[in-house]
Amino acid sequence: MNISKRDQNHIWHPLTQHQTAAPPIGIVKAKEALLWDEDGRQYIDGIASWYTAMYGHCNDHIIAAVSEQMRQLDLVVFTGFTHEPAVQLSEKLMAILPSQQQKIFFNDNGSTAVEAGIKMALQYHFNKGDKRNTLIAFEDGFHGDTFGAMSASGLSVYNGPFEDFFLKVDRIPTPQKHNLQAVLTKLKTIIDENDCAGFVYEPLVQGAAGMKFHDANGLEEVLQLCKENDVVCIADEVMTGFGKTGKHFASLYLETQPDIVCLSKALTAGMVPMSITSCTQKVFDAFLDNDIAKGFFHAHTYSANPIGCAAAIAGIDLLLSDEIQNDISRIQSAHQSFLKKIKNHPKVANARTIGVILAIDLATEMERYGDLRNQLFNHFMESGVCLRPLGNTVYVLPPYVITNEQLNQIYQAVETSFNLV
Ligand SMILES: *Cc1c(COP(=O)(O)O)cnc(C)c1O
C-alpha cells in the first residue's frame, strides 16, 4: 500500500476536516526548490514548505553542519548547562537582529516563541509591581495555536470552542495610509482604558491573513505610542524573519525597534523545529532579583537543542552569503516584473510584493477552505507547482535558490489560474 493510503489508518492531520478532505499527497524526497511525490511526480515548492526551507531543501551546507553536530553533542539539559552551538548562535543572531536585542531565549516552534514573548511581557510588568492584564494585537494577525498565541491571533474563525478561555486582547486595525489617525485614536483609547502589558504584531506583512501588507510609517507611530506607555512591543517575525521582506528582518524597515522578537520557520532552514524569543536588556533586567520567583520559570525540554542550533548557524551563514543575497534581489526584481504584467488583469483585485513575497488577491469572494480554493490548489499541483492559496489570495514565497526557469513556471501557473475564477 502506498504512503497516502496507509496514512489514513492512523494519522490525524493539522488544519484538516478528515470527513471531506482529499487524501494527502505522499512526498518521498526533496532537493533545492523541488519536491517529489511517491508516484514520481515533481513539484516546485513555491512556498518553501511554509517559508522554512529558504536555502533549498536538503541543503548540503546545512546537512554537513547538522551531521557533524549530531556526532558531537545531541542534547543536554539547558538549565544549568550550556554549549558552543547555543552560544555561537546567540552571537550570530546579535549581529543581525534589530538593534537593542540582547538576550536569546530558546523555544521549539513559532507558537511557543510567541507564548514566551507574551509571558515575558506580562511578567516584566508583574515583577515591577504593575499587574497589567491586557494585550493589544492587530485584527487578522496570526501568531500560532497555543492559548496565548491563539488569543493574540485575530484570525480566530476556527477557534470557537476555545474563545471563552482566551487572554484579554484588544484589537486595532492595521495602519494603512488612509486610516492612520483612526488607528492611533483607537490605540490611545485602549491604552487609556486598560492596563496594557504588550502589543503583539507581525511587522509589515501578515502571513496567514493572506500576505496582507501595512504601512511602515503607520506601524512606526503605533510602536511609538506603545513605547511611550511602556507597552512591550513583541514583533512576531516567525514568517518575515531571515530575508523574506528583502531585509534580514521586517523590523529593520522601521526606526522604532521592538522589545521582543519571535523567530522560527526559516531559523533552522526547514531542517528541525526550533524557535527563539529574543529581548532587550531592559526586559531581561526586570527579571533580575534576589527573589528566585522573579526569574522566568518557563522551559521546554528541547530548549537550545544543539542540532537545531547547528542548523540555524549554518542557515545564517547562508543568509549572509553573496549568493543568497543576490538570489533575494533576483527574485525581488522578477516578482516586480511579473506584478507589472498582471496587476491590471481583470481577474486581479490586488497584487503586491515585498522582498521575495508575492501575493495576488483574485477578483472573487471565496471561502478560506472553499471549493474554488481547492480547484486552484489542484490546478497548481497539476501544473507541477506547490502553492497553497489562502482564501482568494494566491501567494508565492519561494526558496531563495529557486531557478529563473522554475520561477517562470510558477508565474505561468499563476496566470493560467486566473481562468478558473
Ligand atoms: C507560522 C507562524 C506562527 C506559528 O508557528 P508554528 O511553528 O506553526 O507554531 C506564529 N506566527 C507567525 C507569524 C507565523 O507565520
Coordinates of C-alpha atoms and ligand atoms in Angstrom, one line a residue:
M1 CA 0.0 0.0 0.0
N2 CA 1.3 3.5 -0.8
I3 CA 2.0 6.1 1.9
S4 CA -1.0 8.1 1.2
K5 CA -3.3 5.1 1.8
R6 CA -1.5 3.9 4.9
D7 CA -1.7 7.4 6.2
Q8 CA -5.4 7.2 6.5
N9 CA -5.2 4.4 9.1
H10 CA -3.7 6.3 12.0
I11 CA -2.8 9.8 11.1
W12 CA -4.7 12.9 12.2
H13 CA -3.5 15.9 10.1
P14 CA -3.4 19.6 11.2
L15 CA -6.0 22.0 9.8
T16 CA -7.9 19.2 8.2
Q17 CA -11.5 18.1 8.2
H18 CA -11.0 14.4 7.6
Q19 CA -14.6 13.8 6.7
T20 CA -14.2 15.8 3.4
A21 CA -10.5 16.3 2.8
A22 CA -8.8 14.7 -0.2
P23 CA -6.2 12.1 0.7
P24 CA -2.8 13.7 1.4
I25 CA 0.0 13.6 -1.2
G26 CA 2.8 11.3 -0.1
I27 CA 6.1 13.1 -0.5
V28 CA 9.2 10.9 -0.7
K29 CA 12.1 13.3 -1.5
A30 CA 13.1 17.0 -1.6
K31 CA 16.0 18.9 -3.0
E32 CA 16.6 22.6 -3.5
A33 CA 13.2 24.0 -4.7
L34 CA 11.8 20.6 -5.7
L35 CA 9.5 18.0 -4.0
W36 CA 8.8 14.5 -5.4
D37 CA 5.7 12.5 -4.6
E38 CA 5.5 8.8 -4.3
D39 CA 4.3 8.4 -7.9
G40 CA 7.4 10.1 -9.1
R41 CA 5.8 13.5 -9.9
Q42 CA 7.8 16.6 -9.3
Y43 CA 6.6 19.9 -7.8
I44 CA 8.3 23.2 -7.4
D45 CA 7.9 24.2 -3.8
G46 CA 6.5 27.7 -4.3
I47 CA 6.0 28.4 -0.6
A48 CA 9.3 26.8 0.7
S49 CA 7.2 24.5 2.9
W50 CA 5.6 27.3 4.9
Y51 CA 8.6 29.6 4.4
T52 CA 11.1 27.4 6.2
A53 CA 13.4 25.8 3.5
M54 CA 14.6 29.2 2.2
Y55 CA 18.1 28.0 1.3
G56 CA 16.6 25.0 -0.5
H57 CA 15.5 21.6 0.7
C58 CA 18.2 19.2 1.9
N59 CA 20.8 21.9 1.6
D60 CA 24.3 20.3 1.6
H61 CA 25.9 23.0 3.9
I62 CA 23.1 22.6 6.5
I63 CA 23.3 18.8 6.3
A64 CA 27.0 18.9 6.9
A65 CA 26.7 21.2 9.9
V66 CA 23.9 19.1 11.4
S67 CA 25.5 15.7 10.9
E68 CA 28.7 17.0 12.5
Q69 CA 26.8 18.3 15.4
M70 CA 24.9 15.0 15.8
R71 CA 28.1 13.2 16.3
Q72 CA 29.5 15.7 18.8
L73 CA 26.6 16.5 21.2
D74 CA 22.9 15.7 20.7
L75 CA 21.2 17.2 23.7
V76 CA 21.9 18.4 27.2
V77 CA 19.6 20.0 29.7
F78 CA 19.7 23.7 29.1
T79 CA 19.1 24.7 32.7
G80 CA 22.5 24.9 34.5
F81 CA 24.3 23.8 31.3
T82 CA 25.3 25.4 28.1
H83 CA 27.1 24.6 24.9
E84 CA 29.0 26.0 21.9
P85 CA 26.2 25.9 19.3
A86 CA 23.8 27.9 21.5
V87 CA 26.5 30.5 22.4
Q88 CA 27.7 30.8 18.8
L89 CA 24.1 31.1 17.6
S90 CA 23.4 33.9 20.1
E91 CA 26.5 35.8 18.8
K92 CA 25.5 35.3 15.1
L93 CA 21.9 36.5 15.8
M94 CA 23.1 39.6 17.7
A95 CA 25.0 40.7 14.6
I96 CA 21.8 40.7 12.5
L97 CA 18.8 41.2 14.8
P98 CA 17.2 44.7 15.2
S99 CA 19.2 46.9 17.5
Q100 CA 18.9 46.6 21.3
Q101 CA 18.1 42.9 21.2
Q102 CA 20.4 41.5 23.8
K103 CA 19.2 38.1 25.1
I104 CA 18.2 34.9 23.4
F105 CA 15.6 32.6 24.9
F106 CA 15.1 29.2 23.2
N107 CA 11.7 27.5 22.4
D108 CA 10.7 24.9 19.9
N109 CA 8.2 26.4 17.5
G110 CA 6.7 29.6 16.4
S111 CA 3.7 29.4 18.7
T112 CA 5.8 28.8 21.8
A113 CA 8.1 31.6 20.7
V114 CA 5.1 34.0 20.9
E115 CA 3.8 32.3 24.0
A116 CA 7.2 33.0 25.8
G117 CA 7.1 36.6 24.4
I118 CA 3.7 37.2 25.9
K119 CA 4.7 35.7 29.2
M120 CA 7.8 37.8 29.3
A121 CA 5.7 41.0 28.7
L122 CA 3.2 40.0 31.4
Q123 CA 5.9 39.1 34.0
Y124 CA 8.0 42.2 33.0
H125 CA 5.2 44.4 34.5
F126 CA 4.3 42.0 37.3
N127 CA 8.0 42.0 38.5
K128 CA 7.8 45.8 38.6
G129 CA 4.7 45.6 40.8
D130 CA 2.4 46.6 38.0
K131 CA -0.2 43.9 37.2
R132 CA -1.2 44.6 33.6
N133 CA -3.8 42.2 32.1
T134 CA -4.5 43.4 28.6
L135 CA -2.7 42.6 25.3
I136 CA -3.0 44.6 22.1
A137 CA -2.9 43.0 18.7
F138 CA -3.9 43.6 15.1
E139 CA -7.1 42.4 13.5
D140 CA -6.4 39.4 11.3
G141 CA -3.0 38.7 12.8
F142 CA -1.8 35.1 13.2
H143 CA 0.6 34.1 16.0
G144 CA 0.1 30.4 16.5
D145 CA -2.1 27.8 18.0
T146 CA -1.2 27.6 21.7
F147 CA -3.5 29.5 24.0
G148 CA -1.6 32.8 24.4
A149 CA -0.7 32.9 20.7
M150 CA -4.2 31.9 19.7
S151 CA -5.7 34.7 21.9
A152 CA -3.4 37.2 20.1
S153 CA -4.4 35.9 16.7
G154 CA -7.3 37.8 15.1
L155 CA -7.9 35.0 12.6
S156 CA -10.0 33.1 15.0
V157 CA -12.7 31.8 12.8
Y158 CA -11.8 28.3 13.7
N159 CA -11.2 29.0 17.4
G160 CA -14.9 28.9 18.5
P161 CA -14.5 26.2 21.2
F162 CA -11.7 28.0 22.9
E163 CA -12.7 31.6 22.9
D164 CA -14.0 31.6 26.4
F165 CA -10.6 30.7 27.7
F166 CA -8.6 33.3 25.8
L167 CA -6.3 36.0 27.3
K168 CA -7.8 39.5 27.3
V169 CA -6.8 41.1 23.9
D170 CA -8.0 44.4 22.4
R171 CA -7.5 44.8 18.7
I172 CA -6.6 47.6 16.3
P173 CA -6.8 47.6 12.5
T174 CA -3.5 47.5 10.7
P175 CA -2.3 51.1 9.8
Q176 CA -2.8 52.0 6.2
K177 CA -2.3 55.3 4.5
H178 CA -6.0 56.2 4.8
N179 CA -6.8 55.1 8.4
L180 CA -3.8 56.0 10.5
Q181 CA -5.5 58.7 12.7
A182 CA -8.4 56.3 13.4
V183 CA -5.9 53.5 14.3
L184 CA -4.0 55.8 16.7
T185 CA -7.1 57.1 18.3
K186 CA -8.4 53.6 18.9
L187 CA -5.0 52.5 20.3
K188 CA -4.9 55.5 22.6
T189 CA -8.3 54.7 23.9
I190 CA -7.3 51.1 24.5
I191 CA -4.2 52.1 26.4
D192 CA -6.0 54.7 28.4
E193 CA -8.9 52.4 29.4
N194 CA -6.9 49.2 30.2
D195 CA -3.7 48.1 31.8
C196 CA -1.9 47.1 28.6
A197 CA 1.1 44.8 29.0
G198 CA 2.2 44.2 25.4
F199 CA 1.5 44.7 21.8
V200 CA 1.9 41.6 19.6
Y201 CA 2.3 42.2 15.9
E202 CA 3.5 40.8 12.6
P203 CA 5.7 43.6 11.2
L204 CA 4.7 44.9 7.7
V205 CA 3.3 41.6 6.4
Q206 CA 0.5 39.5 8.0
G207 CA 1.3 36.0 6.6
A208 CA -1.6 33.7 7.4
A209 CA -4.1 36.5 6.8
G210 CA -3.2 36.3 3.1
M211 CA 0.1 38.2 3.0
K212 CA -1.6 41.4 3.8
F213 CA 0.7 44.5 4.0
H214 CA 0.5 47.5 6.1
D215 CA 2.2 50.9 6.2
A216 CA 5.7 51.2 7.7
N217 CA 5.2 54.8 8.8
G218 CA 1.9 53.9 10.4
L219 CA 3.4 51.0 12.3
E220 CA 6.2 53.3 13.4
E221 CA 3.7 55.6 15.1
V222 CA 1.8 52.7 16.6
L223 CA 5.1 51.4 18.1
Q224 CA 6.0 54.8 19.4
L225 CA 2.7 55.2 21.2
C226 CA 3.1 51.8 22.8
K227 CA 6.7 52.6 23.9
E228 CA 5.6 55.9 25.5
N229 CA 3.2 53.8 27.7
D230 CA 5.7 51.1 28.4
V231 CA 3.6 48.6 26.4
V232 CA 6.1 45.9 25.5
C233 CA 6.4 45.6 21.7
I234 CA 6.5 42.0 20.6
A235 CA 7.5 41.6 16.9
D236 CA 6.4 38.2 15.6
E237 CA 8.9 37.7 12.8
V238 CA 8.3 34.0 12.6
M239 CA 7.2 34.4 8.9
T240 CA 9.0 37.6 8.0
G241 CA 12.4 36.8 9.5
F242 CA 15.6 35.9 7.6
G243 CA 15.3 37.9 4.4
K244 CA 11.7 37.3 3.3
T245 CA 11.0 41.1 3.0
G246 CA 14.3 41.8 1.4
K247 CA 15.9 42.9 4.7
H248 CA 17.1 40.3 7.3
F249 CA 14.0 41.3 9.4
A250 CA 10.9 43.3 8.6
S251 CA 11.5 45.4 11.8
L252 CA 14.7 46.8 10.1
Y253 CA 12.4 48.8 7.8
L254 CA 11.4 50.8 10.9
E255 CA 13.3 53.1 13.2
T256 CA 11.4 52.2 16.4
Q257 CA 12.6 48.7 17.3
P258 CA 10.8 46.0 19.2
D259 CA 11.4 45.0 22.8
I260 CA 10.9 41.3 22.0
V261 CA 11.4 39.4 18.7
C262 CA 9.9 35.9 17.9
L263 CA 11.7 33.8 15.4
S264 CA 11.2 30.3 14.0
K265 CA 10.3 28.8 10.5
A266 CA 13.4 29.8 8.4
L267 CA 15.5 29.9 11.6
T268 CA 16.6 26.3 11.1
A269 CA 16.1 26.3 7.3
G270 CA 13.4 23.7 7.5
M271 CA 15.7 21.1 9.0
V272 CA 14.5 20.8 12.6
P273 CA 12.0 22.5 14.8
M274 CA 13.3 25.3 16.9
S275 CA 12.4 28.9 17.8
I276 CA 13.8 31.9 19.6
T277 CA 12.4 34.7 21.7
S278 CA 14.9 37.5 21.9
C279 CA 14.6 40.6 24.1
T280 CA 16.3 43.8 25.1
Q281 CA 18.5 44.2 28.2
K282 CA 15.7 46.3 29.7
V283 CA 13.2 43.4 29.5
F284 CA 15.8 41.0 30.8
D285 CA 16.8 43.3 33.7
A286 CA 13.2 43.2 35.0
F287 CA 13.7 39.5 35.9
L288 CA 16.9 40.0 37.9
D289 CA 16.3 39.9 41.6
N290 CA 17.4 38.1 44.8
D291 CA 13.9 36.7 44.8
I292 CA 14.1 33.5 42.7
A293 CA 10.4 33.7 41.7
K294 CA 11.1 36.8 39.7
G295 CA 13.1 34.7 37.2
F296 CA 11.5 33.4 34.1
F297 CA 10.2 30.0 35.0
H298 CA 9.5 28.8 31.6
A299 CA 11.2 25.9 29.8
H300 CA 10.9 23.4 27.0
T301 CA 12.8 20.1 27.3
Y302 CA 14.4 20.6 23.9
S303 CA 15.5 24.2 24.6
A304 CA 18.6 25.1 22.6
N305 CA 18.8 21.7 21.0
P306 CA 22.3 21.7 19.7
I307 CA 21.3 20.2 16.4
G308 CA 18.7 22.9 15.8
C309 CA 21.4 25.5 16.8
A310 CA 23.8 24.0 14.3
A311 CA 21.2 24.2 11.5
A312 CA 20.5 27.8 12.5
I313 CA 24.1 28.8 12.5
A314 CA 24.6 27.3 9.0
G315 CA 21.4 28.9 7.9
I316 CA 22.6 32.4 9.0
D317 CA 25.9 31.8 7.2
L318 CA 24.0 31.1 4.0
L319 CA 21.7 34.1 4.5
L320 CA 24.7 36.4 4.8
S321 CA 26.4 34.9 1.7
D322 CA 26.7 36.9 -1.5
E323 CA 24.9 34.1 -3.4
I324 CA 21.8 34.2 -1.3
Q325 CA 21.7 38.0 -1.1
N326 CA 21.9 38.0 -4.9
D327 CA 19.2 35.4 -5.1
I328 CA 17.0 37.6 -3.0
S329 CA 17.5 40.6 -5.3
R330 CA 17.0 38.4 -8.3
I331 CA 13.6 37.1 -7.0
Q332 CA 12.6 40.6 -5.9
S333 CA 13.0 42.0 -9.4
A334 CA 11.4 39.0 -11.1
H335 CA 8.4 39.5 -8.8
Q336 CA 8.2 43.2 -9.6
S337 CA 8.2 42.5 -13.4
F338 CA 5.5 39.8 -13.0
L339 CA 3.5 42.2 -10.8
K340 CA 3.6 44.9 -13.5
K341 CA 2.5 42.4 -16.1
I342 CA -0.6 41.1 -14.2
K343 CA -1.7 43.8 -11.9
N344 CA -4.3 45.3 -14.3
H345 CA -5.7 41.9 -15.3
P346 CA -9.5 41.9 -14.8
K347 CA -9.3 38.8 -12.5
V348 CA -6.8 40.5 -10.2
A349 CA -8.3 42.6 -7.5
N350 CA -5.0 43.5 -5.8
A351 CA -1.4 42.4 -6.3
R352 CA 1.6 43.3 -4.1
T353 CA 5.1 42.3 -3.5
I354 CA 7.9 43.0 -0.9
G355 CA 11.2 41.1 -0.9
V356 CA 10.5 37.5 -2.1
I357 CA 6.8 37.6 -1.1
L358 CA 4.3 38.0 -3.9
A359 CA 0.6 38.0 -3.3
I360 CA -2.4 38.3 -5.6
D361 CA -6.0 38.7 -4.5
L362 CA -8.2 37.2 -7.1
A363 CA -11.3 39.2 -8.0
T364 CA -13.8 36.9 -6.4
E365 CA -15.2 36.1 -3.0
M366 CA -14.1 32.8 -1.7
E367 CA -14.1 30.8 1.5
R368 CA -10.8 30.1 3.1
Y369 CA -11.2 26.4 2.5
G370 CA -13.9 26.5 -0.1
D371 CA -14.3 24.7 -3.5
L372 CA -12.6 27.3 -5.6
R373 CA -9.6 27.3 -3.3
N374 CA -9.4 23.6 -3.8
Q375 CA -9.7 23.9 -7.6
L376 CA -6.9 26.5 -7.5
F377 CA -4.7 24.2 -5.4
N378 CA -5.4 21.3 -7.8
H379 CA -4.6 23.4 -10.8
F380 CA -1.2 24.4 -9.3
M381 CA -0.3 20.8 -8.3
E382 CA -1.3 19.6 -11.8
S383 CA 1.0 22.3 -13.2
G384 CA 3.8 20.9 -11.1
V385 CA 3.8 23.8 -8.7
C386 CA 3.0 23.6 -5.0
L387 CA 1.2 26.8 -4.0
R388 CA -1.5 26.9 -1.2
P389 CA -3.9 29.8 -1.8
L390 CA -5.2 31.4 1.4
G391 CA -8.9 32.1 0.5
N392 CA -8.8 34.1 -2.7
T393 CA -5.2 35.1 -2.2
V394 CA -2.6 33.2 -4.2
Y395 CA 0.9 33.8 -2.8
V396 CA 4.4 32.9 -3.8
L397 CA 7.3 32.7 -1.3
P398 CA 9.9 30.5 -3.0
P399 CA 13.2 29.2 -1.6
Y400 CA 15.9 31.7 -2.4
V401 CA 17.7 29.1 -4.5
I402 CA 14.8 28.7 -7.0
T403 CA 16.0 29.0 -10.6
N404 CA 14.6 31.6 -13.0
E405 CA 13.1 28.8 -15.1
Q406 CA 11.3 27.4 -12.0
L407 CA 10.1 30.9 -11.1
N408 CA 8.7 31.4 -14.6
Q409 CA 6.9 28.1 -14.3
I410 CA 5.2 29.3 -11.1
Y411 CA 4.2 32.6 -12.8
Q412 CA 2.7 30.7 -15.7
A413 CA 0.7 28.5 -13.4
V414 CA -0.5 31.6 -11.6
E415 CA -1.5 33.3 -14.8
T416 CA -3.4 30.3 -16.1
S417 CA -5.2 30.0 -12.7
F418 CA -6.9 33.3 -13.5
N419 CA -9.1 31.3 -15.9
L420 CA -10.6 29.4 -13.0
V421 CA -12.2 32.5 -11.4
Ligands
LIG1 C1 3.7 30.1 11.5 C2 3.6 31.2 12.3 C3 3.4 31.1 13.7 C4 3.3 29.7 14.4 O1 4.5 28.9 14.2 P1 4.3 27.4 14.5 O2 5.8 26.9 14.4 O3 3.5 26.9 13.4 O4 3.8 27.2 15.8 C5 3.4 32.2 14.5 N1 3.5 33.4 13.9 C6 3.6 33.6 12.6 C7 3.7 35.0 12.1 C8 3.6 32.5 11.8 O5 3.7 32.7 10.4

